[in-house]
């Protein structure tokens, strides 16, 4: 089974501050890693994903994430946040496969980010 | 872009009612999912389907059932709604089940209140 931990449940920052949201997972085999964002009143959107290659992944709106296999981590970063980044952020991990061969993502509990102007 | 449409944005139902939540996707995706989203608990998988008439239980299937008679439509059924099923329900879809590297496309969600 897979578990996904997001260490920060609520983060409050001022504009231009740097952001790092932690995500750790438990499964030691092949995984795919995702960050999703949910802006207030909107549906969940894919922010970025890692499946192979360069462990530093760049996503939309200036976000990036680094996959560190030895630490089972996939932390989300942004050098300078904006008020419009206020949202809830979810880390998700695919793997291991179910008995039927399906890859189902396990989601973390989410981090609520509030950015003050 | 893939579009996942959930038929209702808000629903209010009475305890004991049978409730149907509908989800339709337009990109011929094999996989479809139902999650519920609760504050502090994140997204929890209720059921998923990887083909027509195929389904598997997720982490919290109790009190729910699903139906997938056509590839594009995946329905979540609350057999007898209870107040602890008050939640935001999210539908999602993705390409074939053996694919590791696809993200999921989510619908806008249905906020269900059971009174």
Short mmCIF file of C-alpha atoms in Angstrom, two decimals:
data_model
loop_
_atom_site.label_atom_id
_atom_site.label_comp_id
_atom_site.label_asym_id
_atom_site.label_seq_id
_atom_site.Cartn_x
_atom_site.Cartn_y
_atom_site.Cartn_z
CA UNK A 1 0.00 0.00 0.00
CA UNK A 2 1.00 3.58 -0.51
CA UNK A 3 0.81 6.48 1.87
CA UNK A 4 1.44 10.13 1.03
CA UNK A 5 2.27 12.73 3.66
CA UNK A 6 2.04 16.46 3.28
CA UNK A 7 3.65 17.97 6.31
CA UNK A 8 2.25 21.47 6.08
CA UNK A 9 -1.52 21.69 6.43
CA UNK A 10 -1.73 25.47 6.40
CA UNK A 11 0.84 27.90 5.08
CA UNK A 12 0.52 31.68 5.17
CA UNK A 13 2.99 33.82 3.24
CA UNK A 14 3.39 37.36 2.05
CA UNK A 15 3.76 38.11 -1.64
CA UNK A 16 7.30 37.60 -2.98
CA UNK A 17 8.15 35.10 -0.25
CA UNK A 18 9.58 31.74 -1.29
CA UNK A 19 7.48 28.61 -1.01
CA UNK A 20 8.33 25.01 -0.32
CA UNK A 21 5.64 22.42 0.35
CA UNK A 22 6.74 19.00 1.52
CA UNK A 23 5.51 15.67 0.18
CA UNK A 24 6.75 12.24 1.19
CA UNK A 25 5.52 8.84 0.09
CA UNK A 26 6.09 5.32 1.31
CA UNK A 27 6.26 2.92 -1.66
CA UNK A 28 9.82 2.08 -2.70
CA UNK A 29 9.11 0.83 -6.22
CA UNK A 30 8.46 2.68 -9.46
CA UNK A 31 6.21 5.66 -8.94
CA UNK A 32 4.83 8.61 -10.77
CA UNK A 33 4.45 11.82 -8.82
CA UNK A 34 2.04 14.70 -9.25
CA UNK A 35 1.12 18.01 -7.74
CA UNK A 36 -2.41 19.29 -8.22
CA UNK A 37 -3.78 22.70 -7.37
CA UNK A 38 -7.32 23.73 -6.52
CA UNK A 39 -7.99 27.46 -6.68
CA UNK A 40 -10.97 28.73 -4.67
CA UNK A 41 -14.20 27.63 -6.33
CA UNK A 42 -12.42 25.79 -9.13
CA UNK A 43 -11.73 22.17 -9.99
CA UNK A 44 -8.47 20.36 -9.36
CA UNK A 45 -5.84 21.01 -12.01
CA UNK A 46 -2.56 19.30 -12.72
CA UNK A 47 0.33 21.58 -11.75
CA UNK A 48 3.22 19.31 -12.70
CA UNK A 49 4.24 15.66 -12.85
CA UNK A 50 7.30 13.47 -12.75
CA UNK A 51 7.58 10.08 -14.40
CA UNK A 52 11.25 9.75 -15.46
CA UNK A 53 14.38 11.66 -16.39
CA UNK A 54 15.46 14.94 -14.84
CA UNK A 55 14.33 14.87 -11.20
CA UNK A 56 13.75 18.61 -11.27
CA UNK A 57 10.39 19.18 -12.91
CA UNK A 58 9.03 22.52 -14.01
CA UNK A 59 5.31 23.14 -14.11
CA UNK A 60 2.92 25.93 -14.85
CA UNK A 61 2.96 29.37 -13.22
CA UNK A 62 6.59 29.18 -12.14
CA UNK A 63 6.24 26.13 -9.91
CA UNK A 64 8.83 23.37 -9.81
CA UNK A 65 9.29 20.17 -7.86
CA UNK A 66 12.27 17.99 -7.12
CA UNK A 67 12.10 14.21 -6.90
CA UNK A 68 14.61 12.85 -4.40
CA UNK A 69 14.32 9.09 -4.58
CA UNK A 70 16.53 8.39 -1.57
CA UNK A 71 14.29 10.55 0.58
CA UNK A 72 10.98 9.40 -0.97
CA UNK A 73 10.19 13.07 -1.44
CA UNK A 74 8.68 15.31 -4.09
CA UNK A 75 8.65 18.83 -2.69
CA UNK A 76 6.95 21.70 -4.47
CA UNK A 77 8.75 25.05 -4.73
CA UNK A 78 8.22 28.53 -6.05
CA UNK A 79 10.83 31.28 -5.61
CA UNK A 80 8.37 34.15 -5.29
CA UNK A 81 4.66 33.62 -4.60
CA UNK A 82 1.83 35.85 -5.72
CA UNK A 83 -1.56 36.55 -4.21
CA UNK A 84 -3.08 34.51 -7.05
CA UNK A 85 -1.27 31.40 -5.79
CA UNK A 86 -3.71 31.23 -2.89
CA UNK A 87 -5.13 27.72 -3.26
CA UNK A 88 -5.07 24.20 -1.92
CA UNK A 89 -2.23 21.99 -3.12
CA UNK A 90 -2.32 18.22 -3.27
CA UNK A 91 0.53 15.81 -3.78
CA UNK A 92 -0.37 12.49 -5.44
CA UNK A 93 1.60 9.33 -6.13
CA UNK A 94 0.82 6.46 -8.55
CA UNK A 95 1.99 3.02 -7.55
CA UNK A 96 2.10 0.22 -6.64
CA UNK A 97 -0.37 -1.36 -9.06
CA UNK A 98 -3.52 -2.95 -7.72
CA UNK A 99 -4.08 -6.70 -8.01
CA UNK A 100 -5.90 -5.94 -11.25
CA UNK A 101 -2.91 -4.08 -12.68
CA UNK A 102 -4.32 -0.59 -12.26
CA UNK A 103 -2.25 2.39 -11.17
CA UNK A 104 -4.36 4.43 -8.84
CA UNK A 105 -3.07 7.65 -7.33
CA UNK A 106 -2.94 8.11 -3.61
CA UNK A 107 -3.43 11.72 -2.55
CA UNK A 108 -2.00 13.58 0.38
CA UNK A 109 -4.33 15.49 2.68
CA UNK A 110 -3.56 18.78 1.03
CA UNK A 111 -1.90 22.05 2.02
CA UNK A 112 -3.88 25.24 2.17
CA UNK A 113 -1.76 28.18 1.02
CA UNK A 114 -2.81 31.76 1.72
CA UNK A 115 -0.75 34.55 0.21
CA UNK A 116 -1.26 38.01 1.60
CA UNK A 117 -0.82 40.92 -0.82
CA UNK B 1 -8.73 19.27 -23.71
CA UNK B 2 -10.46 16.47 -21.87
CA UNK B 3 -13.65 17.53 -20.32
CA UNK B 4 -15.18 15.82 -17.33
CA UNK B 5 -18.68 16.98 -16.58
CA UNK B 6 -20.56 16.35 -13.37
CA UNK B 7 -24.27 16.82 -13.77
CA UNK B 8 -24.94 18.76 -10.58
CA UNK B 9 -22.86 21.39 -8.80
CA UNK B 10 -24.97 21.37 -5.64
CA UNK B 11 -27.41 18.80 -4.30
CA UNK B 12 -29.46 18.65 -1.14
CA UNK B 13 -31.01 15.31 -0.27
CA UNK B 14 -32.85 13.83 2.68
CA UNK B 15 -31.56 11.03 4.86
CA UNK B 16 -32.57 7.67 3.41
CA UNK B 17 -32.96 8.89 -0.17
CA UNK B 18 -31.27 7.09 -3.04
CA UNK B 19 -28.91 9.53 -4.70
CA UNK B 20 -27.36 9.37 -8.16
CA UNK B 21 -24.29 11.41 -9.07
CA UNK B 22 -23.49 11.42 -12.75
CA UNK B 23 -20.18 11.97 -14.51
CA UNK B 24 -19.46 12.11 -18.23
CA UNK B 25 -16.10 12.42 -20.01
CA UNK B 26 -15.60 13.19 -23.66
CA UNK B 27 -12.14 11.82 -24.49
CA UNK B 28 -12.70 8.08 -24.63
CA UNK B 29 -10.74 7.49 -21.43
CA UNK B 30 -10.71 3.96 -20.07
CA UNK B 31 -10.32 4.89 -16.41
CA UNK B 32 -12.87 6.77 -14.35
CA UNK B 33 -12.86 7.49 -10.64
CA UNK B 34 -15.03 8.78 -7.84
CA UNK B 35 -13.44 10.57 -4.89
CA UNK B 36 -14.82 12.42 -1.96
CA UNK B 37 -13.03 15.48 -0.67
CA UNK B 38 -13.33 16.52 2.95
CA UNK B 39 -11.41 19.27 4.78
CA UNK B 40 -8.28 17.92 6.41
CA UNK B 41 -8.73 14.49 4.84
CA UNK B 42 -7.81 15.29 1.25
CA UNK B 43 -9.18 13.08 -1.51
CA UNK B 44 -10.30 9.57 -0.72
CA UNK B 45 -11.06 7.06 -3.44
CA UNK B 46 -14.54 5.53 -3.35
CA UNK B 47 -14.62 3.43 -6.51
CA UNK B 48 -12.95 3.31 -9.86
CA UNK B 49 -13.61 1.67 -13.19
CA UNK B 50 -11.11 0.69 -15.84
CA UNK B 51 -13.60 -0.45 -18.46
CA UNK B 52 -17.29 -0.70 -19.19
CA UNK B 53 -19.01 -2.83 -16.55
CA UNK B 54 -15.72 -3.21 -14.66
CA UNK B 55 -15.23 -1.68 -11.23
CA UNK B 56 -13.00 -1.94 -8.22
CA UNK B 57 -13.48 -0.72 -4.69
CA UNK B 58 -11.37 2.11 -3.47
CA UNK B 59 -10.51 3.01 0.09
CA UNK B 60 -14.00 3.93 1.31
CA UNK B 61 -16.66 2.05 -0.72
CA UNK B 62 -19.09 1.43 2.15
CA UNK B 63 -22.50 2.96 1.50
CA UNK B 64 -21.77 3.54 -2.18
CA UNK B 65 -22.12 1.65 -5.43
CA UNK B 66 -21.26 2.53 -9.01
CA UNK B 67 -22.43 1.86 -12.52
CA UNK B 68 -20.59 2.03 -15.80
CA UNK B 69 -22.79 0.92 -18.65
CA UNK B 70 -21.11 3.14 -21.24
CA UNK B 71 -17.49 4.13 -21.54
CA UNK B 72 -18.12 7.83 -21.20
CA UNK B 73 -20.40 7.69 -18.15
CA UNK B 74 -19.66 6.68 -14.57
CA UNK B 75 -22.37 6.98 -11.96
CA UNK B 76 -22.00 7.01 -8.19
CA UNK B 77 -24.99 5.77 -6.21
CA UNK B 78 -25.71 6.38 -2.56
CA UNK B 79 -28.15 3.60 -1.77
CA UNK B 80 -29.53 5.27 1.34
CA UNK B 81 -28.02 8.67 1.97
CA UNK B 82 -26.80 9.50 5.45
CA UNK B 83 -25.58 12.74 6.97
CA UNK B 84 -22.00 11.47 7.11
CA UNK B 85 -22.04 11.35 3.32
CA UNK B 86 -22.30 15.11 3.17
CA UNK B 87 -19.21 16.00 1.18
CA UNK B 88 -17.72 17.23 -2.09
CA UNK B 89 -17.70 14.45 -4.67
CA UNK B 90 -15.15 14.57 -7.45
CA UNK B 91 -15.13 12.56 -10.64
CA UNK B 92 -11.94 12.05 -12.63
CA UNK B 93 -10.81 10.23 -15.75
CA UNK B 94 -7.53 9.09 -17.28
CA UNK B 95 -6.16 6.99 -20.16
CA UNK B 96 -5.46 3.23 -19.89
CA UNK B 97 -4.91 1.63 -16.51
CA UNK B 98 -1.41 0.38 -17.28
CA UNK B 99 -0.19 3.90 -17.84
CA UNK B 100 1.87 5.32 -15.02
CA UNK B 101 2.61 8.71 -16.36
CA UNK B 102 -0.76 10.29 -16.97
CA UNK B 103 -2.30 12.86 -14.76
CA UNK B 104 -5.98 12.89 -14.04
CA UNK B 105 -8.61 15.26 -15.31
CA UNK B 106 -11.16 16.21 -12.70
CA UNK B 107 -14.69 17.45 -12.93
CA UNK B 108 -15.85 20.54 -11.07
CA UNK B 109 -17.33 18.51 -8.26
CA UNK B 110 -20.76 18.00 -6.72
CA UNK B 111 -21.31 19.35 -3.25
CA UNK B 112 -23.83 17.04 -1.64
CA UNK B 113 -25.60 17.93 1.56
CA UNK B 114 -27.68 15.27 3.29
CA UNK B 115 -30.18 16.62 5.78
#
